[in-house]
PDB file of C-alpha atoms in Angstrom:
ATOM      1  CA  MET A   1    -136.021 -25.696 -18.301  1.00 75.00           C
ATOM      2  CA  ASP A   2    -138.135 -22.578 -17.938  1.00 80.00           C
ATOM      3  CA  TRP A   3    -136.670 -20.019 -20.312  1.00 87.00           C
ATOM      4  CA  ASN A   4    -137.457 -16.722 -21.970  1.00 92.00           C
ATOM      5  CA  PRO A   5    -136.235 -16.280 -25.586  1.00 93.00           C
ATOM      6  CA  LYS A   6    -136.093 -12.519 -24.986  1.00 94.00           C
ATOM      7  CA  ARG A   7    -133.256 -13.096 -22.488  1.00 96.00           C
ATOM      8  CA  VAL A   8    -130.956 -14.540 -25.175  1.00 97.00           C
ATOM      9  CA  ARG A   9    -128.093 -12.263 -26.187  1.00 98.00           C
ATOM     10  CA  ALA A  10    -125.601 -14.717 -27.736  1.00 98.00           C
ATOM     11  CA  LEU A  11    -125.943 -17.626 -30.148  1.00 98.00           C
ATOM     12  CA  ALA A  12    -123.342 -20.405 -29.903  1.00 98.00           C
ATOM     13  CA  PHE A  13    -123.329 -22.483 -33.082  1.00 98.00           C
ATOM     14  CA  ASP A  14    -122.051 -26.000 -33.430  1.00 98.00           C
ATOM     15  CA  VAL A  15    -120.619 -26.379 -36.953  1.00 96.00           C
ATOM     16  CA  ASP A  16    -120.792 -29.897 -38.456  1.00 94.00           C
ATOM     17  CA  GLY A  17    -124.438 -30.980 -38.554  1.00 94.00           C
ATOM     18  CA  THR A  18    -125.618 -27.429 -37.843  1.00 97.00           C
ATOM     19  CA  LEU A  19    -124.125 -25.131 -40.504  1.00 98.00           C
ATOM     20  CA  PHE A  20    -122.365 -27.707 -42.687  1.00 97.00           C
ATOM     21  CA  SER A  21    -122.548 -31.450 -43.350  1.00 95.00           C
ATOM     22  CA  SER A  22    -119.386 -33.511 -43.837  1.00 92.00           C
ATOM     23  CA  GLU A  23    -121.445 -36.681 -44.324  1.00 89.00           C
ATOM     24  CA  GLY A  24    -120.838 -36.897 -48.074  1.00 92.00           C
ATOM     25  CA  ILE A  25    -117.035 -36.707 -47.758  1.00 94.00           C
ATOM     26  CA  ILE A  26    -116.318 -38.231 -44.367  1.00 89.00           C
ATOM     27  CA  LEU A  27    -115.974 -41.938 -45.227  1.00 89.00           C
ATOM     28  CA  GLU A  28    -113.681 -41.333 -48.202  1.00 92.00           C
ATOM     29  CA  THR A  29    -111.567 -38.906 -46.119  1.00 95.00           C
ATOM     30  CA  TYR A  30    -111.154 -41.246 -43.150  1.00 92.00           C
ATOM     31  CA  ALA A  31    -110.414 -44.171 -45.478  1.00 92.00           C
ATOM     32  CA  GLU A  32    -107.747 -42.161 -47.304  1.00 94.00           C
ATOM     33  CA  ALA A  33    -106.102 -41.040 -44.039  1.00 95.00           C
ATOM     34  CA  ILE A  34    -106.124 -44.559 -42.570  1.00 93.00           C
ATOM     35  CA  ARG A  35    -104.718 -46.083 -45.764  1.00 93.00           C
ATOM     36  CA  ARG A  36    -101.990 -43.433 -45.816  1.00 94.00           C
ATOM     37  CA  PHE A  37    -101.016 -44.210 -42.215  1.00 95.00           C
ATOM     38  CA  SER A  38    -101.230 -47.976 -42.790  1.00 93.00           C
ATOM     39  CA  THR A  39     -98.922 -47.792 -45.806  1.00 93.00           C
ATOM     40  CA  ASN A  40     -96.372 -45.612 -44.027  1.00 93.00           C
ATOM     41  CA  SER A  41     -96.386 -47.552 -40.757  1.00 94.00           C
ATOM     42  CA  GLN A  42     -96.935 -51.067 -42.169  1.00 95.00           C
ATOM     43  CA  ILE A  43     -99.718 -51.513 -39.568  1.00 94.00           C
ATOM     44  CA  PRO A  44    -102.802 -53.111 -41.156  1.00 93.00           C
ATOM     45  CA  ILE A  45    -106.017 -51.287 -40.145  1.00 93.00           C
ATOM     46  CA  GLU A  46    -109.566 -51.988 -41.243  1.00 90.00           C
ATOM     47  CA  VAL A  47    -111.414 -48.848 -42.368  1.00 90.00           C
ATOM     48  CA  PRO A  48    -114.556 -48.302 -40.232  1.00 90.00           C
ATOM     49  CA  ASP A  49    -117.836 -48.129 -42.156  1.00 89.00           C
ATOM     50  CA  ARG A  50    -119.784 -44.905 -42.657  1.00 86.00           C
ATOM     51  CA  GLU A  51    -122.319 -45.694 -39.902  1.00 88.00           C
ATOM     52  CA  ARG A  52    -119.591 -46.229 -37.310  1.00 90.00           C
ATOM     53  CA  ILE A  53    -117.820 -43.017 -38.298  1.00 89.00           C
ATOM     54  CA  MET A  54    -121.029 -40.933 -38.285  1.00 85.00           C
ATOM     55  CA  LEU A  55    -121.800 -42.086 -34.727  1.00 86.00           C
ATOM     56  CA  GLU A  56    -118.521 -40.419 -33.683  1.00 88.00           C
ATOM     57  CA  ILE A  57    -119.040 -37.096 -35.469  1.00 83.00           C
ATOM     58  CA  GLY A  58    -119.522 -34.286 -32.972  1.00 80.00           C
ATOM     59  CA  LYS A  59    -117.266 -35.797 -30.304  1.00 87.00           C
ATOM     60  CA  PRO A  60    -113.838 -34.387 -29.388  1.00 88.00           C
ATOM     61  CA  VAL A  61    -111.236 -35.428 -31.978  1.00 89.00           C
ATOM     62  CA  LYS A  62    -109.148 -37.501 -29.561  1.00 91.00           C
ATOM     63  CA  THR A  63    -112.291 -39.388 -28.464  1.00 92.00           C
ATOM     64  CA  ILE A  64    -113.265 -40.102 -32.080  1.00 91.00           C
ATOM     65  CA  PHE A  65    -109.955 -41.768 -32.910  1.00 94.00           C
ATOM     66  CA  LEU A  66    -109.697 -43.579 -29.588  1.00 95.00           C
ATOM     67  CA  ASN A  67    -113.074 -45.159 -30.391  1.00 95.00           C
ATOM     68  CA  LEU A  68    -112.295 -45.907 -34.051  1.00 94.00           C
ATOM     69  CA  VAL A  69    -108.727 -47.228 -33.734  1.00 94.00           C
ATOM     70  CA  PRO A  70    -108.233 -48.123 -30.028  1.00 95.00           C
ATOM     71  CA  GLN A  71    -105.447 -50.574 -30.919  1.00 95.00           C
ATOM     72  CA  LEU A  72    -103.083 -47.728 -31.865  1.00 95.00           C
ATOM     73  CA  LYS A  73    -100.946 -45.540 -29.596  1.00 96.00           C
ATOM     74  CA  GLU A  74    -102.131 -41.967 -29.059  1.00 95.00           C
ATOM     75  CA  SER A  75     -99.278 -40.600 -31.186  1.00 95.00           C
ATOM     76  CA  GLU A  76    -100.337 -42.913 -34.038  1.00 96.00           C
ATOM     77  CA  ARG A  77    -103.992 -41.927 -33.697  1.00 96.00           C
ATOM     78  CA  ASP A  78    -102.890 -38.276 -33.801  1.00 95.00           C
ATOM     79  CA  GLN A  79    -101.113 -38.900 -37.119  1.00 96.00           C
ATOM     80  CA  ILE A  80    -104.355 -40.194 -38.663  1.00 96.00           C
ATOM     81  CA  SER A  81    -106.307 -37.338 -37.089  1.00 95.00           C
ATOM     82  CA  ASP A  82    -103.906 -34.741 -38.529  1.00 96.00           C
ATOM     83  CA  SER A  83    -104.184 -36.361 -41.944  1.00 96.00           C
ATOM     84  CA  VAL A  84    -108.007 -36.284 -41.774  1.00 95.00           C
ATOM     85  CA  LEU A  85    -107.889 -32.589 -40.834  1.00 96.00           C
ATOM     86  CA  GLU A  86    -105.575 -31.743 -43.722  1.00 97.00           C
ATOM     87  CA  LEU A  87    -107.726 -33.664 -46.221  1.00 97.00           C
ATOM     88  CA  LEU A  88    -111.026 -32.204 -44.963  1.00 96.00           C
ATOM     89  CA  VAL A  89    -109.753 -28.616 -45.099  1.00 97.00           C
ATOM     90  CA  SER A  90    -108.523 -29.197 -48.650  1.00 97.00           C
ATOM     91  CA  LYS A  91    -111.814 -30.781 -49.776  1.00 97.00           C
ATOM     92  CA  ILE A  92    -113.952 -28.018 -48.228  1.00 97.00           C
ATOM     93  CA  ARG A  93    -111.830 -25.361 -49.960  1.00 97.00           C
ATOM     94  CA  GLN A  94    -112.455 -27.221 -53.228  1.00 97.00           C
ATOM     95  CA  GLY A  95    -116.214 -26.997 -52.677  1.00 96.00           C
ATOM     96  CA  GLU A  96    -116.840 -30.484 -51.302  1.00 97.00           C
ATOM     97  CA  GLY A  97    -119.203 -31.195 -48.414  1.00 95.00           C
ATOM     98  CA  GLU A  98    -122.569 -29.483 -48.116  1.00 97.00           C
ATOM     99  CA  PHE A  99    -123.641 -26.230 -46.509  1.00 97.00           C
ATOM    100  CA  TYR A 100    -127.194 -26.310 -45.219  1.00 97.00           C
ATOM    101  CA  PRO A 101    -129.615 -23.891 -46.929  1.00 97.00           C
ATOM    102  CA  LYS A 102    -129.568 -20.190 -46.022  1.00 97.00           C
ATOM    103  CA  VAL A 103    -126.535 -20.398 -43.701  1.00 97.00           C
ATOM    104  CA  LYS A 104    -125.081 -17.024 -44.720  1.00 98.00           C
ATOM    105  CA  GLU A 105    -128.448 -15.267 -44.855  1.00 98.00           C
ATOM    106  CA  THR A 106    -129.590 -16.635 -41.480  1.00 98.00           C
ATOM    107  CA  VAL A 107    -126.415 -15.924 -39.519  1.00 98.00           C
ATOM    108  CA  THR A 108    -126.080 -12.464 -41.120  1.00 98.00           C
ATOM    109  CA  SER A 109    -129.662 -11.590 -40.219  1.00 98.00           C
ATOM    110  CA  LEU A 110    -129.188 -12.701 -36.604  1.00 98.00           C
ATOM    111  CA  LYS A 111    -125.962 -10.689 -36.344  1.00 98.00           C
ATOM    112  CA  ASN A 112    -127.774  -7.635 -37.741  1.00 98.00           C
ATOM    113  CA  LYS A 113    -130.462  -8.068 -35.070  1.00 98.00           C
ATOM    114  CA  GLY A 114    -127.756  -7.586 -32.450  1.00 98.00           C
ATOM    115  CA  TYR A 115    -126.991 -11.132 -31.322  1.00 98.00           C
ATOM    116  CA  GLN A 116    -123.394 -12.039 -30.540  1.00 98.00           C
ATOM    117  CA  ILE A 117    -122.363 -14.893 -32.855  1.00 98.00           C
ATOM    118  CA  LEU A 118    -120.116 -17.593 -31.366  1.00 98.00           C
ATOM    119  CA  ALA A 119    -118.819 -20.994 -32.467  1.00 98.00           C
ATOM    120  CA  ALA A 120    -118.947 -24.020 -30.142  1.00 98.00           C
ATOM    121  CA  SER A 121    -117.477 -26.962 -32.031  1.00 96.00           C
ATOM    122  CA  ASN A 122    -115.410 -29.975 -31.021  1.00 93.00           C
ATOM    123  CA  GLY A 123    -113.569 -29.563 -34.332  1.00 92.00           C
ATOM    124  CA  ARG A 124    -110.096 -28.097 -34.521  1.00 93.00           C
ATOM    125  CA  MET A 125    -109.481 -24.450 -35.398  1.00 97.00           C
ATOM    126  CA  PRO A 126    -108.435 -24.960 -39.074  1.00 97.00           C
ATOM    127  CA  TYR A 127    -111.557 -27.071 -39.713  1.00 96.00           C
ATOM    128  CA  VAL A 128    -113.951 -24.640 -38.014  1.00 97.00           C
ATOM    129  CA  LYS A 129    -112.400 -21.543 -39.592  1.00 98.00           C
ATOM    130  CA  THR A 130    -112.308 -23.103 -43.080  1.00 98.00           C
ATOM    131  CA  ILE A 131    -116.027 -23.928 -42.978  1.00 97.00           C
ATOM    132  CA  LEU A 132    -116.960 -20.470 -41.725  1.00 98.00           C
ATOM    133  CA  GLU A 133    -114.627 -18.763 -44.203  1.00 98.00           C
ATOM    134  CA  VAL A 134    -115.868 -20.735 -47.229  1.00 97.00           C
ATOM    135  CA  SER A 135    -119.485 -20.017 -46.258  1.00 97.00           C
ATOM    136  CA  GLY A 136    -118.659 -16.295 -46.028  1.00 97.00           C
ATOM    137  CA  ILE A 137    -119.615 -15.873 -42.369  1.00 98.00           C
ATOM    138  CA  LEU A 138    -116.266 -15.983 -40.529  1.00 98.00           C
ATOM    139  CA  PRO A 139    -116.207 -12.159 -40.005  1.00 98.00           C
ATOM    140  CA  LEU A 140    -119.567 -12.394 -38.184  1.00 98.00           C
ATOM    141  CA  PHE A 141    -118.084 -14.541 -35.397  1.00 98.00           C
ATOM    142  CA  ASP A 142    -116.384 -13.247 -32.288  1.00 98.00           C
ATOM    143  CA  PRO A 143    -113.015 -14.878 -31.418  1.00 97.00           C
ATOM    144  CA  ILE A 144    -113.479 -18.640 -31.674  1.00 97.00           C
ATOM    145  CA  VAL A 145    -112.739 -20.904 -28.724  1.00 97.00           C
ATOM    146  CA  VAL A 146    -111.779 -24.531 -29.454  1.00 96.00           C
ATOM    147  CA  LEU A 147    -110.630 -27.492 -27.369  1.00 94.00           C
ATOM    148  CA  ASP A 148    -107.020 -27.249 -26.189  1.00 92.00           C
ATOM    149  CA  ASN A 149    -107.154 -30.592 -24.283  1.00 87.00           C
ATOM    150  CA  GLU A 150    -105.793 -28.806 -21.216  1.00 90.00           C
ATOM    151  CA  LYS A 151    -108.129 -26.172 -19.766  1.00 94.00           C
ATOM    152  CA  ILE A 152    -110.813 -26.704 -22.404  1.00 96.00           C
ATOM    153  CA  LYS A 153    -111.427 -30.434 -22.867  1.00 94.00           C
ATOM    154  CA  THR A 154    -115.136 -30.590 -23.722  1.00 94.00           C
ATOM    155  CA  LYS A 155    -117.838 -28.556 -25.432  1.00 96.00           C
ATOM    156  CA  PRO A 156    -119.401 -27.632 -22.052  1.00 97.00           C
ATOM    157  CA  ASP A 157    -116.009 -26.054 -21.252  1.00 97.00           C
ATOM    158  CA  ILE A 158    -116.241 -23.938 -24.437  1.00 98.00           C
ATOM    159  CA  VAL A 159    -119.696 -22.611 -23.519  1.00 98.00           C
ATOM    160  CA  ALA A 160    -118.573 -22.031 -19.915  1.00 98.00           C
ATOM    161  CA  LYS A 161    -115.643 -19.936 -21.184  1.00 98.00           C
ATOM    162  CA  TYR A 162    -117.946 -17.785 -23.329  1.00 98.00           C
ATOM    163  CA  ILE A 163    -120.284 -17.259 -20.351  1.00 98.00           C
ATOM    164  CA  LYS A 164    -117.352 -16.231 -18.182  1.00 98.00           C
ATOM    165  CA  ASP A 165    -115.503 -14.119 -20.771  1.00 98.00           C
ATOM    166  CA  TYR A 166    -118.590 -12.108 -21.739  1.00 98.00           C
ATOM    167  CA  SER A 167    -120.182 -12.040 -18.255  1.00 98.00           C
ATOM    168  CA  TYR A 168    -123.382 -13.716 -19.415  1.00 98.00           C
ATOM    169  CA  SER A 169    -126.020 -15.354 -17.296  1.00 97.00           C
ATOM    170  CA  PRO A 170    -126.429 -18.985 -18.482  1.00 97.00           C
ATOM    171  CA  ASP A 171    -129.865 -18.216 -19.939  1.00 97.00           C
ATOM    172  CA  GLU A 172    -128.429 -15.437 -22.117  1.00 98.00           C
ATOM    173  CA  ILE A 173    -126.525 -17.852 -24.383  1.00 98.00           C
ATOM    174  CA  LEU A 174    -128.362 -20.289 -26.657  1.00 98.00           C
ATOM    175  CA  MET A 175    -126.480 -23.442 -27.697  1.00 98.00           C
ATOM    176  CA  ILE A 176    -127.459 -24.506 -31.223  1.00 98.00           C
ATOM    177  CA  GLY A 177    -126.518 -27.996 -32.402  1.00 98.00           C
ATOM    178  CA  ASP A 178    -127.494 -31.491 -33.445  1.00 97.00           C
ATOM    179  CA  ARG A 179    -125.648 -34.003 -31.233  1.00 95.00           C
ATOM    180  CA  SER A 180    -125.520 -35.087 -27.597  1.00 95.00           C
ATOM    181  CA  SER A 181    -122.320 -33.056 -27.028  1.00 95.00           C
ATOM    182  CA  ASP A 182    -124.292 -29.903 -27.940  1.00 97.00           C
ATOM    183  CA  HIS A 183    -127.165 -30.853 -25.632  1.00 98.00           C
ATOM    184  CA  GLU A 184    -124.649 -31.560 -22.862  1.00 97.00           C
ATOM    185  CA  ALA A 185    -122.928 -28.188 -23.421  1.00 98.00           C
ATOM    186  CA  ALA A 186    -126.255 -26.430 -22.852  1.00 98.00           C
ATOM    187  CA  ARG A 187    -127.447 -28.544 -19.923  1.00 98.00           C
ATOM    188  CA  LYS A 188    -124.163 -28.541 -17.972  1.00 98.00           C
ATOM    189  CA  ASN A 189    -124.121 -24.746 -18.121  1.00 98.00           C
ATOM    190  CA  GLY A 190    -127.836 -24.256 -17.439  1.00 97.00           C
ATOM    191  CA  SER A 191    -128.315 -22.734 -20.894  1.00 98.00           C
ATOM    192  CA  PRO A 192    -131.178 -23.217 -23.374  1.00 98.00           C
ATOM    193  CA  PHE A 193    -130.721 -25.606 -26.305  1.00 98.00           C
ATOM    194  CA  ALA A 194    -131.889 -25.335 -29.915  1.00 98.00           C
ATOM    195  CA  PHE A 195    -131.931 -28.780 -31.533  1.00 98.00           C
ATOM    196  CA  CYS A 196    -131.115 -28.969 -35.257  1.00 98.00           C
ATOM    197  CA  ALA A 197    -133.406 -31.871 -36.140  1.00 97.00           C
ATOM    198  CA  TYR A 198    -132.006 -31.874 -39.697  1.00 97.00           C
ATOM    199  CA  GLY A 199    -128.464 -32.733 -38.507  1.00 94.00           C
ATOM    200  CA  HIS A 200    -126.572 -35.960 -37.832  1.00 91.00           C
ATOM    201  CA  ALA A 201    -128.225 -37.199 -34.612  1.00 92.00           C
ATOM    202  CA  PRO A 202    -129.741 -40.696 -34.707  1.00 91.00           C
ATOM    203  CA  GLU A 203    -133.366 -40.813 -33.589  1.00 92.00           C
ATOM    204  CA  GLY A 204    -133.698 -40.608 -29.811  1.00 94.00           C
ATOM    205  CA  GLU A 205    -130.209 -39.226 -29.134  1.00 95.00           C
ATOM    206  CA  ILE A 206    -131.482 -35.835 -27.962  1.00 97.00           C
ATOM    207  CA  PRO A 207    -133.885 -36.146 -25.009  1.00 96.00           C
ATOM    208  CA  ASP A 208    -135.199 -32.563 -24.791  1.00 97.00           C
ATOM    209  CA  TRP A 209    -134.761 -29.045 -26.091  1.00 97.00           C
ATOM    210  CA  GLU A 210    -136.182 -25.538 -25.836  1.00 97.00           C
ATOM    211  CA  VAL A 211    -136.378 -25.050 -29.624  1.00 96.00           C
ATOM    212  CA  SER A 212    -136.490 -27.615 -32.441  1.00 97.00           C
ATOM    213  CA  LEU A 213    -135.304 -26.436 -35.851  1.00 98.00           C
ATOM    214  CA  ALA A 214    -136.490 -28.255 -38.976  1.00 97.00           C
ATOM    215  CA  GLN A 215    -134.063 -26.026 -40.901  1.00 98.00           C
ATOM    216  CA  LEU A 216    -131.495 -23.458 -39.821  1.00 98.00           C
ATOM    217  CA  GLU A 217    -133.509 -20.488 -41.086  1.00 97.00           C
ATOM    218  CA  ASP A 218    -136.246 -21.292 -38.519  1.00 97.00           C
ATOM    219  CA  LEU A 219    -133.888 -19.653 -36.021  1.00 96.00           C
ATOM    220  CA  ASP A 220    -134.294 -16.312 -37.795  1.00 95.00           C
ATOM    221  CA  ARG A 221    -138.067 -16.550 -37.450  1.00 93.00           C
ATOM    222  CA  ILE A 222    -137.881 -17.258 -33.709  1.00 92.00           C
ATOM    223  CA  PHE A 223    -135.331 -14.569 -32.802  1.00 93.00           C
TER     224      PHE A 223
END
């Protein structure tokens, strides 16, 4: 798309793979949650390997568990999902997982330059807020919109709500992320996309972008 960086007024950040990486704790967390459910329900379930889980990261939570354990009922998948959420929040509060370099400095600098700071994640509210709180940047974000699986079912819906709520033109909000759901959120709304090349995307997943970031702090040099 033809775009002008000077038109951008708001920055919508994905979280996992953009500000924070769960890669180091994800397999152990999913395995623990699945084992817990399996023991309680007496339903034997094979734990997916790391590669299979990482392919799902970035998708809506219900989609992730439908893909990983399709043999279960939705209510059973939700039990595992809730357990994963509880374990991840606890681990992040204990200092596990990895924040990418210069997250606090970069987001603070962009806020000080006058950009509105927004979150656009498929993660649930406790997960998103815990990451932002532990990194010390939660106060920089305007009210966070997450999937409610009713009116807001996808990441494009999140970006569309921000555009509507703040009366932006599509080219005034930059979507920043690493996975196809982030690219889709930008493209479906006619917004520019900044690709975090350091994130979780397998090679070739992202077909195009307006900005490619080798590291998050590159954003502060561009804007």
